[in-house]
PDB file of C-alpha atoms in Angstrom:
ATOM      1  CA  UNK A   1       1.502  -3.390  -2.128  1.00  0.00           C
ATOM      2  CA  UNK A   2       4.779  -2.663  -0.698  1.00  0.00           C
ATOM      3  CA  UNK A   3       7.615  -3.118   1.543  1.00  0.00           C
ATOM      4  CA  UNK A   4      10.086  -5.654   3.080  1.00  0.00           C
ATOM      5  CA  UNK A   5      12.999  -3.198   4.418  1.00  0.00           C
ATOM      6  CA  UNK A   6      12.261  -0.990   7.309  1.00  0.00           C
ATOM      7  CA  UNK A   7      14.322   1.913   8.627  1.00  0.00           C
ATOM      8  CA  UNK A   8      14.401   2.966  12.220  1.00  0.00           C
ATOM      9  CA  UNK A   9      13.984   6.728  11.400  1.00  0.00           C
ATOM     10  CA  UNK A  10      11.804   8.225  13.431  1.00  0.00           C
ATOM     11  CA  UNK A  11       8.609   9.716  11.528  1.00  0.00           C
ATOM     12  CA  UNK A  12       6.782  12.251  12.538  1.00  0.00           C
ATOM     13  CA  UNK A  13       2.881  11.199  13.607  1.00  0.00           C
ATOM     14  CA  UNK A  14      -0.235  13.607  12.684  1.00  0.00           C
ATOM     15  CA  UNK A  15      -3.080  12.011  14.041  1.00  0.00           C
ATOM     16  CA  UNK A  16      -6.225  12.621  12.044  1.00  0.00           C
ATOM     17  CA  UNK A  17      -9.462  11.851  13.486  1.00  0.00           C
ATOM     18  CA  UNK A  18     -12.158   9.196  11.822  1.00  0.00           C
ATOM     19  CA  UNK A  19     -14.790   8.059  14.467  1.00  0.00           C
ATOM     20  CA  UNK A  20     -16.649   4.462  12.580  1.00  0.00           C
ATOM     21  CA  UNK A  21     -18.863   2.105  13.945  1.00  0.00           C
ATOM     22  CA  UNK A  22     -22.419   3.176  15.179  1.00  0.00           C
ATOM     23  CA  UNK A  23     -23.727   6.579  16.201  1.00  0.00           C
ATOM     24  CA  UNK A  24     -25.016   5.644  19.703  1.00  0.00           C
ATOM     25  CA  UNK A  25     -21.333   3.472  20.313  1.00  0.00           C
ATOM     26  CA  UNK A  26     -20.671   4.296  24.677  1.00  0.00           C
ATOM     27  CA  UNK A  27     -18.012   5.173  25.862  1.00  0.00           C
ATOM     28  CA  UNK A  28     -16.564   1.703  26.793  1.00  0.00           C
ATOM     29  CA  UNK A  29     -16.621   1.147  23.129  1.00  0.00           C
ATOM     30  CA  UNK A  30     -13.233  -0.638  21.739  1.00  0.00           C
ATOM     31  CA  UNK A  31     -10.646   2.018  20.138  1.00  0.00           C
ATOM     32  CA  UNK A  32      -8.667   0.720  17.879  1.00  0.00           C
ATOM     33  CA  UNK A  33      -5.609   3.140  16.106  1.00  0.00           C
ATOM     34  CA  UNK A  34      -4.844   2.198  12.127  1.00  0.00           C
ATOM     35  CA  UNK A  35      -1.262   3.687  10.702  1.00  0.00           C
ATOM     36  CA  UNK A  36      -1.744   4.390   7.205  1.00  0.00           C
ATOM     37  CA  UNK A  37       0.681   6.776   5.105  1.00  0.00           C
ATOM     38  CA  UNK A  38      -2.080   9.181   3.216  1.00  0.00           C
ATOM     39  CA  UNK A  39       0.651   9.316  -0.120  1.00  0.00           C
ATOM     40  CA  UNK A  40      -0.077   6.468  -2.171  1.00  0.00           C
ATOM     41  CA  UNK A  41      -3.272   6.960  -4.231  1.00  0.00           C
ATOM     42  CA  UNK A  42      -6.090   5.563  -4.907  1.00  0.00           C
ATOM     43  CA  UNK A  43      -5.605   3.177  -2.080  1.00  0.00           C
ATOM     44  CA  UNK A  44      -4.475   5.837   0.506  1.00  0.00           C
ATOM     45  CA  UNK A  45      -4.620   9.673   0.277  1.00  0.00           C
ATOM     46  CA  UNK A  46      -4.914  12.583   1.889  1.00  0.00           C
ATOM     47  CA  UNK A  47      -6.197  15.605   0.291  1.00  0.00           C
ATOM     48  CA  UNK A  48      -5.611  19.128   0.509  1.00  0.00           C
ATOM     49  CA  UNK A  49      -7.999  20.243   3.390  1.00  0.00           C
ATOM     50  CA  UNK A  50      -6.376  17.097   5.296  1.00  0.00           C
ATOM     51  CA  UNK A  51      -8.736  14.264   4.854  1.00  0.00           C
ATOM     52  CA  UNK A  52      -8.238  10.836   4.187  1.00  0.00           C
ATOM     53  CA  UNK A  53      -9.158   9.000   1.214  1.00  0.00           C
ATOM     54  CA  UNK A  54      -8.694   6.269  -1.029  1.00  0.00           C
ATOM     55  CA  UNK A  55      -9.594   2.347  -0.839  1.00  0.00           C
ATOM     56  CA  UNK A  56      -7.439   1.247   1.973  1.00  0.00           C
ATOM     57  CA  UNK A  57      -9.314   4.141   3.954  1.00  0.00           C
ATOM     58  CA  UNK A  58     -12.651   2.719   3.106  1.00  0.00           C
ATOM     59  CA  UNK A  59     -11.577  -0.567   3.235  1.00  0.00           C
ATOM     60  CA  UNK A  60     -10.236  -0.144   7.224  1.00  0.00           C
ATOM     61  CA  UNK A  61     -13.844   2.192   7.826  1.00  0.00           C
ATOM     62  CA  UNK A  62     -16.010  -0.788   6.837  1.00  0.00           C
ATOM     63  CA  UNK A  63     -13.803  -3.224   8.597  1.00  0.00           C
ATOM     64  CA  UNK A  64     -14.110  -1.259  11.860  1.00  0.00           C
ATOM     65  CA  UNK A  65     -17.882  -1.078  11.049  1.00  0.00           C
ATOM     66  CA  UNK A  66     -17.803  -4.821  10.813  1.00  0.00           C
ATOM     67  CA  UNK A  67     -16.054  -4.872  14.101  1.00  0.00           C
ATOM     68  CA  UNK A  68     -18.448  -3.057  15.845  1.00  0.00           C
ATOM     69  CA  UNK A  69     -15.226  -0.711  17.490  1.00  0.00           C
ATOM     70  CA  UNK A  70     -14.313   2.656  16.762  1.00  0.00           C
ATOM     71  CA  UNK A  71     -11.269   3.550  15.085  1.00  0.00           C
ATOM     72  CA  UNK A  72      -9.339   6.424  14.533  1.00  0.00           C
ATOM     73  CA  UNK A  73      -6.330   6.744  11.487  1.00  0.00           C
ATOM     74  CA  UNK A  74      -2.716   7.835  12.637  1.00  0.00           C
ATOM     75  CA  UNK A  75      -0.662   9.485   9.376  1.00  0.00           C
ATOM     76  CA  UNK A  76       2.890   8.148   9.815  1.00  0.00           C
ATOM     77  CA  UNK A  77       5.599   8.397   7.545  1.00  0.00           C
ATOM     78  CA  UNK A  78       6.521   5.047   5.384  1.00  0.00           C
ATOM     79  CA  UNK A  79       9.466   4.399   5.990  1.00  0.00           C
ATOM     80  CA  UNK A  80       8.779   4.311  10.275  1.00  0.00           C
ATOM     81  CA  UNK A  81       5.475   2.506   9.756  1.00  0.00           C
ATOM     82  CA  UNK A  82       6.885  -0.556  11.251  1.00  0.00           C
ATOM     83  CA  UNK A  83       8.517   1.030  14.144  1.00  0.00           C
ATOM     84  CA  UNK A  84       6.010   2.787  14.805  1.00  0.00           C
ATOM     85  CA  UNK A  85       3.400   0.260  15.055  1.00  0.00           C
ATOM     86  CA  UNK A  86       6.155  -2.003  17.305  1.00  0.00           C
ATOM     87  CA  UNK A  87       6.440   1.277  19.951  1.00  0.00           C
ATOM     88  CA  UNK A  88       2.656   1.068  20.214  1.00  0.00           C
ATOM     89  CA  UNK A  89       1.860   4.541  18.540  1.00  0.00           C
ATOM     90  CA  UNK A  90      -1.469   2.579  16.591  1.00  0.00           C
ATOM     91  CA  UNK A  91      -2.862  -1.201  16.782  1.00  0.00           C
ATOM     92  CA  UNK A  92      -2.570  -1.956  13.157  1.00  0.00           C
ATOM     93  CA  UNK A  93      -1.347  -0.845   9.608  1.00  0.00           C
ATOM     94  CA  UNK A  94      -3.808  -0.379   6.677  1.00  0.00           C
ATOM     95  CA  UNK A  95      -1.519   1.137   3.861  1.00  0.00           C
ATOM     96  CA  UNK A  96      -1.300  -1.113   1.405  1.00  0.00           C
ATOM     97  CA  UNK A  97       1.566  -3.310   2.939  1.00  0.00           C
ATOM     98  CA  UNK A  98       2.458  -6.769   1.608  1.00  0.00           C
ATOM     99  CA  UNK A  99       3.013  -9.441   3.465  1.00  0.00           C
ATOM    100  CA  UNK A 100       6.406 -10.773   3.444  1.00  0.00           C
ATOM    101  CA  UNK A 101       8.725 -13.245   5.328  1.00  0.00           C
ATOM    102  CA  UNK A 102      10.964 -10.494   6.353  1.00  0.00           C
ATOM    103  CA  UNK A 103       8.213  -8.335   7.652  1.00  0.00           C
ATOM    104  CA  UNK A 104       6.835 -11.389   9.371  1.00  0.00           C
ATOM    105  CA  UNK A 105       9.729 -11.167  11.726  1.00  0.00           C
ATOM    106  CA  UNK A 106       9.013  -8.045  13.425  1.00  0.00           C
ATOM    107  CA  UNK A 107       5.354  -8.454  12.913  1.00  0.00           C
ATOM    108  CA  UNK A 108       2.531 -10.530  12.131  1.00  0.00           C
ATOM    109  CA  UNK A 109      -0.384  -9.815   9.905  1.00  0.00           C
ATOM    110  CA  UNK A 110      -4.164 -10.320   8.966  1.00  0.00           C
ATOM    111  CA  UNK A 111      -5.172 -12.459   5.397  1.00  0.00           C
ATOM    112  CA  UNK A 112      -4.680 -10.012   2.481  1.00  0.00           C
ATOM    113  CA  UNK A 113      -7.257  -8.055   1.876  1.00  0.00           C
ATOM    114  CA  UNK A 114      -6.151  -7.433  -2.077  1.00  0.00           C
ATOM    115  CA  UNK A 115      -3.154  -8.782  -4.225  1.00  0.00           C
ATOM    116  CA  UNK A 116      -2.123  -6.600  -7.471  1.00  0.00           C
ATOM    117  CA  UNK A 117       0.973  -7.360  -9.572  1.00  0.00           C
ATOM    118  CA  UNK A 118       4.215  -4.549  -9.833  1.00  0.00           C
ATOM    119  CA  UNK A 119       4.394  -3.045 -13.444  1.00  0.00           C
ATOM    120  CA  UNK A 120       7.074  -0.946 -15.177  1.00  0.00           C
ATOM    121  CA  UNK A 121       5.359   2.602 -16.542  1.00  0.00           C
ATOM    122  CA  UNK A 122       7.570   4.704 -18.995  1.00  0.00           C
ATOM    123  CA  UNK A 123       7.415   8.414 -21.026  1.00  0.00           C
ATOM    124  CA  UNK A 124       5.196   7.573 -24.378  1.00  0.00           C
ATOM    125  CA  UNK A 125       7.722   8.638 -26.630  1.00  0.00           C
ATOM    126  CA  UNK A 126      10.691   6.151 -24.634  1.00  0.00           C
ATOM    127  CA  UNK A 127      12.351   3.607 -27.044  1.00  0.00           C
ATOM    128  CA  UNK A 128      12.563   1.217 -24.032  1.00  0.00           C
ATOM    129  CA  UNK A 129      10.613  -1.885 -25.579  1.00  0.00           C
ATOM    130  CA  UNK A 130      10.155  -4.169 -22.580  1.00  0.00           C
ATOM    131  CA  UNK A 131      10.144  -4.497 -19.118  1.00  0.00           C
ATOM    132  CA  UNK A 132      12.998  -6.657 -18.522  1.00  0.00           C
ATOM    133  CA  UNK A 133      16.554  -6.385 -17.065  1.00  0.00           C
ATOM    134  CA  UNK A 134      17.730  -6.505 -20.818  1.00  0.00           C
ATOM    135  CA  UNK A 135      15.213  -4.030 -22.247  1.00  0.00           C
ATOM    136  CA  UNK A 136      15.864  -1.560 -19.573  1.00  0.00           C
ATOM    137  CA  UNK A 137      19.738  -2.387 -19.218  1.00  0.00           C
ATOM    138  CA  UNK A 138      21.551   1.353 -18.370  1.00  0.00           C
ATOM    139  CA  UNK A 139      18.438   3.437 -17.992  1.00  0.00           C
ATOM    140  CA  UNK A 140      17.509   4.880 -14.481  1.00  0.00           C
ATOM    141  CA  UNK A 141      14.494   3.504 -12.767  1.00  0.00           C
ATOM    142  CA  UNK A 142      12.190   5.515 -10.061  1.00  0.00           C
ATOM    143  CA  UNK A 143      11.474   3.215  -7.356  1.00  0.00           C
ATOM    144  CA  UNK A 144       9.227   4.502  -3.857  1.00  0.00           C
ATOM    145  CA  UNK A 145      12.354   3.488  -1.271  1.00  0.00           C
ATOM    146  CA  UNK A 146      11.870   0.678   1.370  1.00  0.00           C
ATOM    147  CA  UNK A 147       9.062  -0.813  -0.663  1.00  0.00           C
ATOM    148  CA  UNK A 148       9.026  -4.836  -2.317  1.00  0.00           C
ATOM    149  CA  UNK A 149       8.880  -2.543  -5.431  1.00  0.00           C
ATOM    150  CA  UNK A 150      12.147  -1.173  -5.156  1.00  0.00           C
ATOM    151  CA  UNK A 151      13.477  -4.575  -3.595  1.00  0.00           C
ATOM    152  CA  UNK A 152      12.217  -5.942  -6.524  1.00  0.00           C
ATOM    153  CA  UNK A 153      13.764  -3.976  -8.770  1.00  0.00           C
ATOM    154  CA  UNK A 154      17.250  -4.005  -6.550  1.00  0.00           C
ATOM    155  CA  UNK A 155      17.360  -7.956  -6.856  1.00  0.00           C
ATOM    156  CA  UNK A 156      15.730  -8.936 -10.306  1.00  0.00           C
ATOM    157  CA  UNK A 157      17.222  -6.139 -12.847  1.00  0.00           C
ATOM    158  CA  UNK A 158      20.403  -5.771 -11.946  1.00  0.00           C
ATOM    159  CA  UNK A 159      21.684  -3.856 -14.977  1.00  0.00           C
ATOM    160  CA  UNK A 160      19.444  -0.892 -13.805  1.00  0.00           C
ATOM    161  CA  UNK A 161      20.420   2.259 -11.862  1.00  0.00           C
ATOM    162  CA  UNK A 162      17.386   1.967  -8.996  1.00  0.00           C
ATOM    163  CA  UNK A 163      16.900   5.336  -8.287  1.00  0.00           C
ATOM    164  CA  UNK A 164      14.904   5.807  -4.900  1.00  0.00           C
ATOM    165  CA  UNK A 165      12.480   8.357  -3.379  1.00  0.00           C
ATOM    166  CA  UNK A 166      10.481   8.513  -0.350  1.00  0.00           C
ATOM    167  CA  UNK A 167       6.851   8.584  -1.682  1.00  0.00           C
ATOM    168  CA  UNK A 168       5.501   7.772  -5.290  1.00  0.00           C
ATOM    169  CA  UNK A 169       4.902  11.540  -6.147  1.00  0.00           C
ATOM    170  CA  UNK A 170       8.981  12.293  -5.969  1.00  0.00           C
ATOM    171  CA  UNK A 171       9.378  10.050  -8.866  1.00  0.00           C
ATOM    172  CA  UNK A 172       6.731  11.047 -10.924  1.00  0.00           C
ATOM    173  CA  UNK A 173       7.871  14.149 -10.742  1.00  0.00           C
ATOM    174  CA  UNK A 174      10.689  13.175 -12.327  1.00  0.00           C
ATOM    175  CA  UNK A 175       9.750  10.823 -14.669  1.00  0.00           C
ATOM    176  CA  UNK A 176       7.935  13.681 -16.382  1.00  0.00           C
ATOM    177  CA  UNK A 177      10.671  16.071 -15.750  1.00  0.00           C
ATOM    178  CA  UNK A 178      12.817  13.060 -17.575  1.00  0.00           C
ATOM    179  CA  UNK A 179      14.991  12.603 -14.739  1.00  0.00           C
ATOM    180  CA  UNK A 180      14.406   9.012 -14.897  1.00  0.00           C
ATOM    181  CA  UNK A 181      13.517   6.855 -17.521  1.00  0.00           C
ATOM    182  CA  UNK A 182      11.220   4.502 -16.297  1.00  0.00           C
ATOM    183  CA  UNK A 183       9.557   3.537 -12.633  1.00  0.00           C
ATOM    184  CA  UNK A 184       7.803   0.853 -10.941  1.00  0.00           C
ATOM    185  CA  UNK A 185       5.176   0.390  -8.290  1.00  0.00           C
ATOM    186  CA  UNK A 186       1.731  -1.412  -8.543  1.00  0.00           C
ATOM    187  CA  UNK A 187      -0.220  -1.814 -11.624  1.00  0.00           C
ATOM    188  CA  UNK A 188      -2.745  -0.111 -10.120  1.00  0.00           C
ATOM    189  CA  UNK A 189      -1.176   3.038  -8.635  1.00  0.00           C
ATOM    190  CA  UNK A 190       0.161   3.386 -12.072  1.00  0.00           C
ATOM    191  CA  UNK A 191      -2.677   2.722 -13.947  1.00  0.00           C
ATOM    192  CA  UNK A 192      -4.674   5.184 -11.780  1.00  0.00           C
ATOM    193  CA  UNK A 193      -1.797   8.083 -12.247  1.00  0.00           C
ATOM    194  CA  UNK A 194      -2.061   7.651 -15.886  1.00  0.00           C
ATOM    195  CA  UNK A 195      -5.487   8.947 -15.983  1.00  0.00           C
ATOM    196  CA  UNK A 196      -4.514  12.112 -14.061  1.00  0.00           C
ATOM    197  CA  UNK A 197      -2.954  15.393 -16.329  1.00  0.00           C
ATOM    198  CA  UNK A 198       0.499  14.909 -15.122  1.00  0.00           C
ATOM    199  CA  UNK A 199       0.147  10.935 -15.458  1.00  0.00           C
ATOM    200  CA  UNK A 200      -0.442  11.592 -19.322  1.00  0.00           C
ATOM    201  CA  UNK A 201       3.113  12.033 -19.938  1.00  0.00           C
ATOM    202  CA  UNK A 202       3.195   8.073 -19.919  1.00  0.00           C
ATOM    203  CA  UNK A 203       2.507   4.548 -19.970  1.00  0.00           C
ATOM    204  CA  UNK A 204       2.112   1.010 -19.031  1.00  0.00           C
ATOM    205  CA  UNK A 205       5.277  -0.751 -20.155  1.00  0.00           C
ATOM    206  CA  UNK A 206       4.609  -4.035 -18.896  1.00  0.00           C
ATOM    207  CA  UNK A 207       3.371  -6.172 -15.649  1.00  0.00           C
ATOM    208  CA  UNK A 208       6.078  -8.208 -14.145  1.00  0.00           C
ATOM    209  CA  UNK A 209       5.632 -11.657 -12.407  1.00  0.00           C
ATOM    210  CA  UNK A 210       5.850 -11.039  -9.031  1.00  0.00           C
ATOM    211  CA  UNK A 211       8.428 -13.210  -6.521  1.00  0.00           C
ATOM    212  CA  UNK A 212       7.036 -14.886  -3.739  1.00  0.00           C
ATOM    213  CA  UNK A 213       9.493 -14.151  -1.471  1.00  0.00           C
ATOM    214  CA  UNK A 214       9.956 -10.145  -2.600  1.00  0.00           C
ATOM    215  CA  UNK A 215       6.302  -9.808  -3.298  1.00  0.00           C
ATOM    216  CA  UNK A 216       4.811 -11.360  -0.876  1.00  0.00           C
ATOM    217  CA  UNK A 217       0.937 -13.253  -0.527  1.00  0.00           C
ATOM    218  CA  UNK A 218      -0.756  -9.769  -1.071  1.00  0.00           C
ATOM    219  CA  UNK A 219      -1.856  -6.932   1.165  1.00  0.00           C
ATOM    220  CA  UNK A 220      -2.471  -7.475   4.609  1.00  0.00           C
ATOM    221  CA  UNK A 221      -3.616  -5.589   8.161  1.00  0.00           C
ATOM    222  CA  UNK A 222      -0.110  -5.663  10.108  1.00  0.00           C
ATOM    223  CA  UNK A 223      -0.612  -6.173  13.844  1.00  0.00           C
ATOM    224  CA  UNK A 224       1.938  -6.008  16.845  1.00  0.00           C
ATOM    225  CA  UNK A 225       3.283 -10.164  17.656  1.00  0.00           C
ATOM    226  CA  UNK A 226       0.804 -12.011  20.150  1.00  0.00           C
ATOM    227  CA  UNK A 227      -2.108  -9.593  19.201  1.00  0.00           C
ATOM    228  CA  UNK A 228      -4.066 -12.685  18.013  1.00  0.00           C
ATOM    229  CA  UNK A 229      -7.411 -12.078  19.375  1.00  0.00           C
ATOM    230  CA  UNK A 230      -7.328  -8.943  17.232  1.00  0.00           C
ATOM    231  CA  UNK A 231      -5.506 -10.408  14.191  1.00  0.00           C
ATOM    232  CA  UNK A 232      -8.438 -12.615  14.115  1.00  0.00           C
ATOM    233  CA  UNK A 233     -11.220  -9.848  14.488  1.00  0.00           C
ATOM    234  CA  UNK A 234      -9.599  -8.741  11.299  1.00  0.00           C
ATOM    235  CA  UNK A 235      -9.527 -11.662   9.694  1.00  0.00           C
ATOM    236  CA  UNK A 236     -13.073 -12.421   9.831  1.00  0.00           C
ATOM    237  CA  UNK A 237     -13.876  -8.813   9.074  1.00  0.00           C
ATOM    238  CA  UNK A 238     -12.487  -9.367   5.934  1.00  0.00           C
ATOM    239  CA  UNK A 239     -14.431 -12.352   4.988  1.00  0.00           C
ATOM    240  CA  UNK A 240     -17.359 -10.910   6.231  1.00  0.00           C
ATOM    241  CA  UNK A 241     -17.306  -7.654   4.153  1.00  0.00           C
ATOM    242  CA  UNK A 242     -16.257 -10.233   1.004  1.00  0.00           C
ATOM    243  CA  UNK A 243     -19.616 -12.153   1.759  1.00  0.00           C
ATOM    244  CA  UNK A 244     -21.705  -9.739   2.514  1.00  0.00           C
ATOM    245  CA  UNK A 245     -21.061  -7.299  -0.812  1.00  0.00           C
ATOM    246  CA  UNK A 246     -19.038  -4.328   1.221  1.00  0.00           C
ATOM    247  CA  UNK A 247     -16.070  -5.486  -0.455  1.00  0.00           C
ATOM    248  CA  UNK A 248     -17.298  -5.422  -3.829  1.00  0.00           C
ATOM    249  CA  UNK A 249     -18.644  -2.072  -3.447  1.00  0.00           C
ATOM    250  CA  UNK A 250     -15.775  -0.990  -2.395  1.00  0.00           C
ATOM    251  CA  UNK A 251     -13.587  -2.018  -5.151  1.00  0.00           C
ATOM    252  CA  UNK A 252     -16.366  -1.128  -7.665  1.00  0.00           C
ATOM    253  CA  UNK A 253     -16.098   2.134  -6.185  1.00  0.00           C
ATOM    254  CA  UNK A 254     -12.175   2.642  -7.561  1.00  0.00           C
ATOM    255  CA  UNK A 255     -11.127  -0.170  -9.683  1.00  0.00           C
ATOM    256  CA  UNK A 256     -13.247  -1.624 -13.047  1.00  0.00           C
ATOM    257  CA  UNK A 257     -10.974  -5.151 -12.285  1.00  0.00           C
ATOM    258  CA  UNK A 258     -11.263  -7.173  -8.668  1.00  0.00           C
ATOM    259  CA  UNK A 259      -7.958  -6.430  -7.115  1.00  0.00           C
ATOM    260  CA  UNK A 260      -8.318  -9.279  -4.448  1.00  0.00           C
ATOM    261  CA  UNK A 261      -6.679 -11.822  -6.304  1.00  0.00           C
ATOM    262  CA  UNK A 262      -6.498 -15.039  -6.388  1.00  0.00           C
TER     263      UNK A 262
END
């Protein structure tokens, strides 16, 4: 889950096709367009021959489903996700974005639809012993910029050098190159990148206690101010898929804990 700062750099849009809903949907059918990022597995990806993947992706196909409407996925850079969504270039953002006071100012959003704690991941062999400003007091930390991760880190360990990058997979890189000593993201983007070859090089430091007002109330659907008919489609989408199973399934599918929270 990320973000409360937003830049006004323009991103450039690839629009990648993903028709939902039923096979015999008419024309008239509802179109709906979802801005997602495609960089930050397992909960958004996309993979070499250009498809998307991951649990935000299946997440937003069942929800459309759900809907009834069809839906097709817009790949937008991070940092102009917000922007973007404002100028009308998609409906609604599914890409893992948290839902914070700052971000409610420029738009509003759906219930979460999962809430997973930041953690601290660093090289096995680092003699950093906790994930505190005092443990990690001079070191460098790799932070994904314009994110409440990097916020985070900006506001609650101040002895640190933040280091940022524009998508997770700059600062792995250099964690394992040891150009950093330590980063931070979600648990669960870290715990997933463990299990990969280059994610070997490391490990969970610590969990850190999220702030309300950096963190946020989870992740939620982000939708344009006064779009409340469709904010609420979502919203009961959501509880929907959580009481019929879909959800469940879903997070089976990728996680072995229940990443909705509490």
């Amino acid at each position: 889950m990320r973000i409360s700062k937003y830049l006004t750099i323009a991103a450039s849009v690839a629009v990648v096709a993903a028709t939902m809903g039923t096979a015999n949907a008419d024309s008239h059918e509802k179109m709906i367009k979802i801005g997602t990022e495609g960089a930050y597995p397992p909960f958004n990806n996309l993979t070499s021959d250009g498809k998307l993947e991951g649990f935000d992706i299946d997440i937003a196909n069942a929800l459309c489903e759900e809907m009834k409407v069809k839906c097709e996925f817009v790949i937008n850079d991070w940092d102009g996700m917000i922007p973007s969504l404002v100028a009308g270039k998609f409906d609604a953002v599914i890409a893992s974005m948290s839902i914070t006071d700052e971000r409610k100012e420029k738009v509003d959003f759906s219930e979460k639809y999962y809430n997973t704690p930041p953690a601290v991941a660093v090289p096995k062999d680092s003699d950093i012993s906790e994930a505190t400003d005092a443990g990690l007091s001079g070191k460098i930390l790799g932070a994904q910029s314009a994110t409440t991760h990097s916020n985070y880190a900006e506001e609650k360990l101040p002895s640190v050098d933040v280091r940022l990058y524009p998508t997770p997979d700059e600062y792995k890189l250099d964690i394992v190159s040891g150009r950093v000593d330590a980063v931070i993201d979600d648990v669960i983007v870290l715990g997933e990148w463990l299990k990969t070859d280059d994610g070997a090089c490391c490990k969970i430091l610590g969990t850190l206690t999220p702030d309300p007002v950096i963190n946020g109330e989870g992740a939620g659907i982000a939708i344009r101010k006064g779009e409340d008919e469709l904010r609420e489609m979502f919203n009961e989408a959501i509880a929907a898929i959580r009481a019929n199973g879909k959800y469940k399934e879903i997070n089976d599918k990728y996680f072995e804990v229940d990443v909705y929270g509490e």
